[in-house]
Coordinates of N, CA and C in Angstrom, one line a residue:
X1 N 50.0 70.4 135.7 CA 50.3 70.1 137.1 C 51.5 70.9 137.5
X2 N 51.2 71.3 138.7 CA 52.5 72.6 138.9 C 53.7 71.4 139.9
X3 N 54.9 71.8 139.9 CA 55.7 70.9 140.9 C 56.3 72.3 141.8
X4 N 56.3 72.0 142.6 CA 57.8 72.7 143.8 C 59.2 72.1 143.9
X5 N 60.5 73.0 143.9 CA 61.4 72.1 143.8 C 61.8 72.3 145.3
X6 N 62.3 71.0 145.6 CA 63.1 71.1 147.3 C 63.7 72.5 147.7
X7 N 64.3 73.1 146.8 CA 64.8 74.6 147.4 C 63.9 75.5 147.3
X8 N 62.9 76.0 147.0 CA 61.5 76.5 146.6 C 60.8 76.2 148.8
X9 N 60.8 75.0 148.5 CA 60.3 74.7 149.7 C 61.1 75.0 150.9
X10 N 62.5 74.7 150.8 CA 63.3 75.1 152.0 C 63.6 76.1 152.3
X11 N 63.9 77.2 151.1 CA 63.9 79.0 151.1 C 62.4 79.3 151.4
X12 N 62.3 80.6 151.9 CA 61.7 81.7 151.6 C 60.8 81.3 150.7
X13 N 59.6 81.5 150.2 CA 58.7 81.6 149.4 C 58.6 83.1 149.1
X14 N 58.9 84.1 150.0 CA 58.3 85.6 149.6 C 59.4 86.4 150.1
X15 N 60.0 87.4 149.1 CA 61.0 88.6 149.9 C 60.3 89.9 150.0
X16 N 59.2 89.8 150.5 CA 58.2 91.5 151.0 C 58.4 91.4 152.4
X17 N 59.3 90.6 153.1 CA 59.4 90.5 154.5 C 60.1 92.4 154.9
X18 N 61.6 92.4 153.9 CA 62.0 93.9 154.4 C 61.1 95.1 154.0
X19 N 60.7 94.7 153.1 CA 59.5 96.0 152.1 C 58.5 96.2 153.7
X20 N 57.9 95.0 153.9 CA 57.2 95.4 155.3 C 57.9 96.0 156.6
X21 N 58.9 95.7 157.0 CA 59.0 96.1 158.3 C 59.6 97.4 158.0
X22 N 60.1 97.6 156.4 CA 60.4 99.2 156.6 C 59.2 99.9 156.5
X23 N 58.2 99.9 156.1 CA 57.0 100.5 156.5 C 56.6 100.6 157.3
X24 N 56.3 99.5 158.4 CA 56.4 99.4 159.6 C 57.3 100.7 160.0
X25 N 58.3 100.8 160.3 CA 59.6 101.8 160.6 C 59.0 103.1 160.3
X26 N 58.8 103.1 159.3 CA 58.6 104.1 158.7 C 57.5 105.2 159.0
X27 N 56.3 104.5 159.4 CA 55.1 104.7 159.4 C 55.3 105.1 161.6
X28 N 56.1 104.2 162.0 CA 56.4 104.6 163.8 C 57.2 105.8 163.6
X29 N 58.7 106.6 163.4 CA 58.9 107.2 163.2 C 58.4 108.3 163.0
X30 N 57.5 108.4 161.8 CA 56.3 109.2 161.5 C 55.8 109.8 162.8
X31 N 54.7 108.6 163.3 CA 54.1 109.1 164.3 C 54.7 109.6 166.0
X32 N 56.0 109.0 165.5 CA 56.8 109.9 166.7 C 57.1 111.3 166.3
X33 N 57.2 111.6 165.2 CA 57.7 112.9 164.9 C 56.2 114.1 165.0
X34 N 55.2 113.3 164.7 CA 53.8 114.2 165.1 C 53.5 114.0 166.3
X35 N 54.2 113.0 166.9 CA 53.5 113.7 168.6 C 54.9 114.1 169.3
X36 N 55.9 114.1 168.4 CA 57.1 115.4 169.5 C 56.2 116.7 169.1
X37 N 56.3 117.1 167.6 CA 55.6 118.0 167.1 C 54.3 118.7 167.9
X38 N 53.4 118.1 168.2 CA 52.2 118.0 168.8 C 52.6 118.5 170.3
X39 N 53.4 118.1 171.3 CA 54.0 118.5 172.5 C 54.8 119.3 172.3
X40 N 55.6 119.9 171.4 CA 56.2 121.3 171.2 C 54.6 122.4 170.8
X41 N 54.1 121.9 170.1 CA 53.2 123.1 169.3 C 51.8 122.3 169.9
X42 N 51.3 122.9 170.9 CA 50.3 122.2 171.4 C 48.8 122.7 171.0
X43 N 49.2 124.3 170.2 CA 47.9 125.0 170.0 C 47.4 124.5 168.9
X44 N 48.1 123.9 168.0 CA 48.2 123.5 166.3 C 47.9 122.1 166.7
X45 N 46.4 122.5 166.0 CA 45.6 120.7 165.9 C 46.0 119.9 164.7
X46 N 46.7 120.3 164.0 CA 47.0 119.4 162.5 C 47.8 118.8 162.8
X47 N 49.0 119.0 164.2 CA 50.0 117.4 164.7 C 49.2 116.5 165.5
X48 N 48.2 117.3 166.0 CA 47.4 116.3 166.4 C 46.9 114.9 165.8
X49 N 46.2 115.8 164.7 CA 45.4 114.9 163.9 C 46.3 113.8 162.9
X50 N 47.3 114.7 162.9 CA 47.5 113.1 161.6 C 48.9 112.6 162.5
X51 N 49.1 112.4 164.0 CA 49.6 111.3 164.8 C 48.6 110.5 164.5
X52 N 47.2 110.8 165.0 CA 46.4 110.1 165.5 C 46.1 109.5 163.7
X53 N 46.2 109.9 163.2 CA 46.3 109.0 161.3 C 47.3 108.5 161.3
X54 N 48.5 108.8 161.7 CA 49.7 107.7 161.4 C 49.8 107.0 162.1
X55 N 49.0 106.4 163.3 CA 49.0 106.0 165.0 C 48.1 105.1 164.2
X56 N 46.9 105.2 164.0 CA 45.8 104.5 162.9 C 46.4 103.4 162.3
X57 N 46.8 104.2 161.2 CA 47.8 103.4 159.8 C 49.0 102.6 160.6
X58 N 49.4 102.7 161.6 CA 50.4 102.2 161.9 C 50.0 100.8 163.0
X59 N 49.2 101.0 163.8 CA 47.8 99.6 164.2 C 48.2 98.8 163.3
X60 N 47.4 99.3 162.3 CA 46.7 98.4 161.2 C 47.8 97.6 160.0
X61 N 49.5 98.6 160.2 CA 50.0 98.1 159.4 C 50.6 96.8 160.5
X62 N 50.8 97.4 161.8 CA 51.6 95.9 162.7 C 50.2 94.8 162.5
X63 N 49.0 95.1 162.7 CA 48.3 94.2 162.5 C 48.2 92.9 161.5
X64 N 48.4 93.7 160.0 CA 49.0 93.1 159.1 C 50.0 92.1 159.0
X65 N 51.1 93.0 159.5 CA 52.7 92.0 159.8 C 52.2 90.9 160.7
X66 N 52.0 91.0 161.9 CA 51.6 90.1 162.3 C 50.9 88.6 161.9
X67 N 49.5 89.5 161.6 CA 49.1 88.0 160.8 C 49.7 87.4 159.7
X68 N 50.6 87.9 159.1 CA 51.4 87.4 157.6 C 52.3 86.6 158.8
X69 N 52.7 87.3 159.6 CA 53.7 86.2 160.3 C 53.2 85.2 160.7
X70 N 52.2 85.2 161.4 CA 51.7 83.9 161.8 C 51.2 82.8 160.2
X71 N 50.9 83.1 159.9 CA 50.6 82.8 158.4 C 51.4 82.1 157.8
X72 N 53.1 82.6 157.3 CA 54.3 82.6 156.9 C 55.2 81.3 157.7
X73 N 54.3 81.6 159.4 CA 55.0 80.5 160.3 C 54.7 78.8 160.0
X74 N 53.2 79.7 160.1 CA 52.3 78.1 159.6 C 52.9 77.1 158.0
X75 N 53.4 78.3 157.0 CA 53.2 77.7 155.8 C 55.0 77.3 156.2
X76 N 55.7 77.4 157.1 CA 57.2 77.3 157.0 C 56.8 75.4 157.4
X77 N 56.4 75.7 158.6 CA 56.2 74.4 159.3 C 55.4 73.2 158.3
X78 N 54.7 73.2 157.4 CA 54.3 72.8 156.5 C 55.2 72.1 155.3
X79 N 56.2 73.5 155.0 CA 57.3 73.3 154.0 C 58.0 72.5 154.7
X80 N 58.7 72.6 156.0 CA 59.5 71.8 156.8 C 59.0 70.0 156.7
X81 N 57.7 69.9 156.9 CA 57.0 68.5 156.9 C 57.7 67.9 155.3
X82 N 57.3 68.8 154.0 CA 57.7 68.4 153.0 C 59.1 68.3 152.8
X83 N 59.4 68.7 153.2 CA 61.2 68.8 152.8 C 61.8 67.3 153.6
X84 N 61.4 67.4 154.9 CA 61.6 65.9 155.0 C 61.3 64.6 154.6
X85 N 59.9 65.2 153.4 CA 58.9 63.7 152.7 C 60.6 63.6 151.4
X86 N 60.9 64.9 151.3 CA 61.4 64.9 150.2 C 62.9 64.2 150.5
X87 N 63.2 64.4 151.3 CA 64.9 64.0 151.7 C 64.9 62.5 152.0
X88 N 63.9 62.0 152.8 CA 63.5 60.6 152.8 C 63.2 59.9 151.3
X89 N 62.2 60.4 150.4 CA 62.3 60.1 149.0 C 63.5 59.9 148.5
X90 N 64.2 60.9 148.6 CA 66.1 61.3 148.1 C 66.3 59.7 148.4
X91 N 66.7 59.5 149.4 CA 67.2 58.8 150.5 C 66.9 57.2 149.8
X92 N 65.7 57.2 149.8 CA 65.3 55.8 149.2 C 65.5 55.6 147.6
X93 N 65.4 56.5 146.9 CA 65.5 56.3 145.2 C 67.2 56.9 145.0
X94 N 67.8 56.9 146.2 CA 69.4 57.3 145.8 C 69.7 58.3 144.9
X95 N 69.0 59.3 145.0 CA 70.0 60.9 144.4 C 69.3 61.9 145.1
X96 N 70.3 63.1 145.0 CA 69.9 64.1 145.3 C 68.8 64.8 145.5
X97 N 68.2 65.5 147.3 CA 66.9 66.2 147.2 C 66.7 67.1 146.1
X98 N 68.0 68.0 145.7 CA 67.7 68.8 145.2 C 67.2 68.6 143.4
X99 N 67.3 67.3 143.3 CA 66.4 67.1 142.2 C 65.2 66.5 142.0
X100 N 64.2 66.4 143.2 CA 62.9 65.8 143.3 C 62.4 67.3 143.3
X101 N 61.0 66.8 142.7 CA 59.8 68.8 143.2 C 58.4 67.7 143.6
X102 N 57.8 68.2 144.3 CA 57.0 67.5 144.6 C 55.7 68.7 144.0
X103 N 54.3 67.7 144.3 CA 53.2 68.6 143.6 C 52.5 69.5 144.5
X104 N 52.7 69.5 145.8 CA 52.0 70.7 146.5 C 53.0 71.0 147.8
X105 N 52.0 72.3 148.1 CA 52.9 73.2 149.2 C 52.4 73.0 150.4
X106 N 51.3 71.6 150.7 CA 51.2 71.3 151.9 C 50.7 70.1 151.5
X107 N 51.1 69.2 152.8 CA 50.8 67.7 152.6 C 49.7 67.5 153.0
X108 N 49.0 66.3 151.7 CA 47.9 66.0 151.9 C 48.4 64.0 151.5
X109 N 47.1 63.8 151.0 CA 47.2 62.0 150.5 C 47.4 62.2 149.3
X110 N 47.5 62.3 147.9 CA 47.3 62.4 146.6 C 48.8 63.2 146.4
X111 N 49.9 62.9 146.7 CA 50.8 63.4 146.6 C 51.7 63.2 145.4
X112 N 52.3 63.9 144.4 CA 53.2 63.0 143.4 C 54.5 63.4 143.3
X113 N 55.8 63.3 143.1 CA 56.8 63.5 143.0 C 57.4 63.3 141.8
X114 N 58.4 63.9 141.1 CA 59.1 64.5 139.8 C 60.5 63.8 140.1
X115 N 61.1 62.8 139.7 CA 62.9 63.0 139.9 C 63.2 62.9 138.4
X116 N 64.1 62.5 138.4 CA 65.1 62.2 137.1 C 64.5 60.9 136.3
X117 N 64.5 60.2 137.3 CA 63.9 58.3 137.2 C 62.5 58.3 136.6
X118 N 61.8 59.7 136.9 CA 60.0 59.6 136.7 C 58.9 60.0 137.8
X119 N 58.3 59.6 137.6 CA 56.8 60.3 138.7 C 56.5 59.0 139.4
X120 N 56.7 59.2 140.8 CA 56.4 58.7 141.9 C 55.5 59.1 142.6
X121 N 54.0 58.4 143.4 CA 52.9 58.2 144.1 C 53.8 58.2 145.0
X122 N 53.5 58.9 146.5 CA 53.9 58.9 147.7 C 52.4 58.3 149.1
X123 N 52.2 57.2 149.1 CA 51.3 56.4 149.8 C 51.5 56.6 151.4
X124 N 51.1 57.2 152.4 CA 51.2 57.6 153.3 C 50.6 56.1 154.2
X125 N 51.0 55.8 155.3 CA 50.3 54.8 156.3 C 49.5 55.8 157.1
X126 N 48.7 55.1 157.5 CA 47.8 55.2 158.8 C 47.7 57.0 159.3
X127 N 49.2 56.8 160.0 CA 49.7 58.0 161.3 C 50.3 59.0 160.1
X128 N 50.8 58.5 159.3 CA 51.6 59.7 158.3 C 52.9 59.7 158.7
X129 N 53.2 59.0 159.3 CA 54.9 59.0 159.4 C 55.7 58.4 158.6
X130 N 55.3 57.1 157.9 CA 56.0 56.4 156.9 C 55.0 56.4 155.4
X131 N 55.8 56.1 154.7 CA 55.1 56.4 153.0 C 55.7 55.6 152.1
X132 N 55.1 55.5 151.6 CA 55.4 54.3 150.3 C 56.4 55.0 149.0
X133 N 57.2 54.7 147.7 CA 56.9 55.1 147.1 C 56.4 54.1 146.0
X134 N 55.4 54.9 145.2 CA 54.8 54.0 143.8 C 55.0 54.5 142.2
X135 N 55.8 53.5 141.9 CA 55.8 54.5 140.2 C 54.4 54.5 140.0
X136 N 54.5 56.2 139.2 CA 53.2 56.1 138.4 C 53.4 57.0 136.7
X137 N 52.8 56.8 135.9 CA 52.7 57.2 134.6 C 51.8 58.0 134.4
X138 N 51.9 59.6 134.4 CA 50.8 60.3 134.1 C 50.4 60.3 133.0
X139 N 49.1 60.7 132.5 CA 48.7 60.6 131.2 C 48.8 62.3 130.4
X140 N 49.5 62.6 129.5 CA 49.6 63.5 128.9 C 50.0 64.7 129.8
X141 N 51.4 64.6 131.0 CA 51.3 65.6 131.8 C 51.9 67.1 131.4
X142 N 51.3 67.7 131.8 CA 51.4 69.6 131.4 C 52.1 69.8 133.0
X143 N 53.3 69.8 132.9 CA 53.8 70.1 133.8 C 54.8 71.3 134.2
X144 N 54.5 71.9 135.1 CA 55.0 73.6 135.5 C 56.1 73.3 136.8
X145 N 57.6 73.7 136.8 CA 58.4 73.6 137.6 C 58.4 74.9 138.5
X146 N 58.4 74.9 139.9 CA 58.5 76.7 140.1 C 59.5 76.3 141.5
X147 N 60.7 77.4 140.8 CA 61.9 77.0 141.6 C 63.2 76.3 141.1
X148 N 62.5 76.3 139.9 CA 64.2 75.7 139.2 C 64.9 77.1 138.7

């Protein structure tokens, strides 16, 4: 069973954020320099052609960013939901978020939580606004921390 720890959830999950937008950069640049190129040397079809390749590649790379962002946004707002199941948990068993990990990276019903004290069932009501907590005693658990 894998856990997440509260700071896992509250950071970043991925740093390819700069790796992308320098490519991004990288790849616009490019195709500015083949179409100054291209309007200086207008008879030479080879600045033509590979703006219109780096102009391509460069679509397709903002395309990319994009969707990872929207993506990245979704899974933040997600993390955000848990981090406050987790701070509330804090809150009620008296210690530190930063020592609970919970078992997934988006909230469902079947939730379990890790502290110091043991493994806690998180029982959601109705609407999902309030939650229970339930000791529970796993059987034989194989348990993976990511984020400590």
């Amino acid at each position: 069973m894998t856990f997440y720890t509260y700071n896992y959830l509250n950071g970043g999950q991925t740093n390819w954020k700069l790796v992308r937008i320098v490519t991004v950069v990288i790849l616009a640049l490019g195709f500015l320099f083949f179409i100054f190129m291209f309007f200086r040397h207008r008879w030479d079809r080879k600045y033509k052609d590979l703006s219109i390749i780096l102009g391509t590649l460069l679509l397709l790379a903002a395309a990319i960013q994009y969707s990872d962002f929207t993506n990245m946004r979704t899974a933040s707002v997600q993390s955000g939901q848990l981090t406050v199941v987790i701070e509330k948990s804090a809150a009620k068993l008296d210690i530190k978020p930063q020592d609970i990990s919970i078992n997934d990276t988006s909230r469902n019903t079947d939730m379990i939580i890790k502290t110091p004290r043991g493994y806690y069932k998180l029982i959601f009501n109705g609407s999902g606004s309030e939650f229970l907590l339930e000791k529970a005693d796993l059987y034989k658990p194989d348990v993976k921390v990511i984020g400590e």
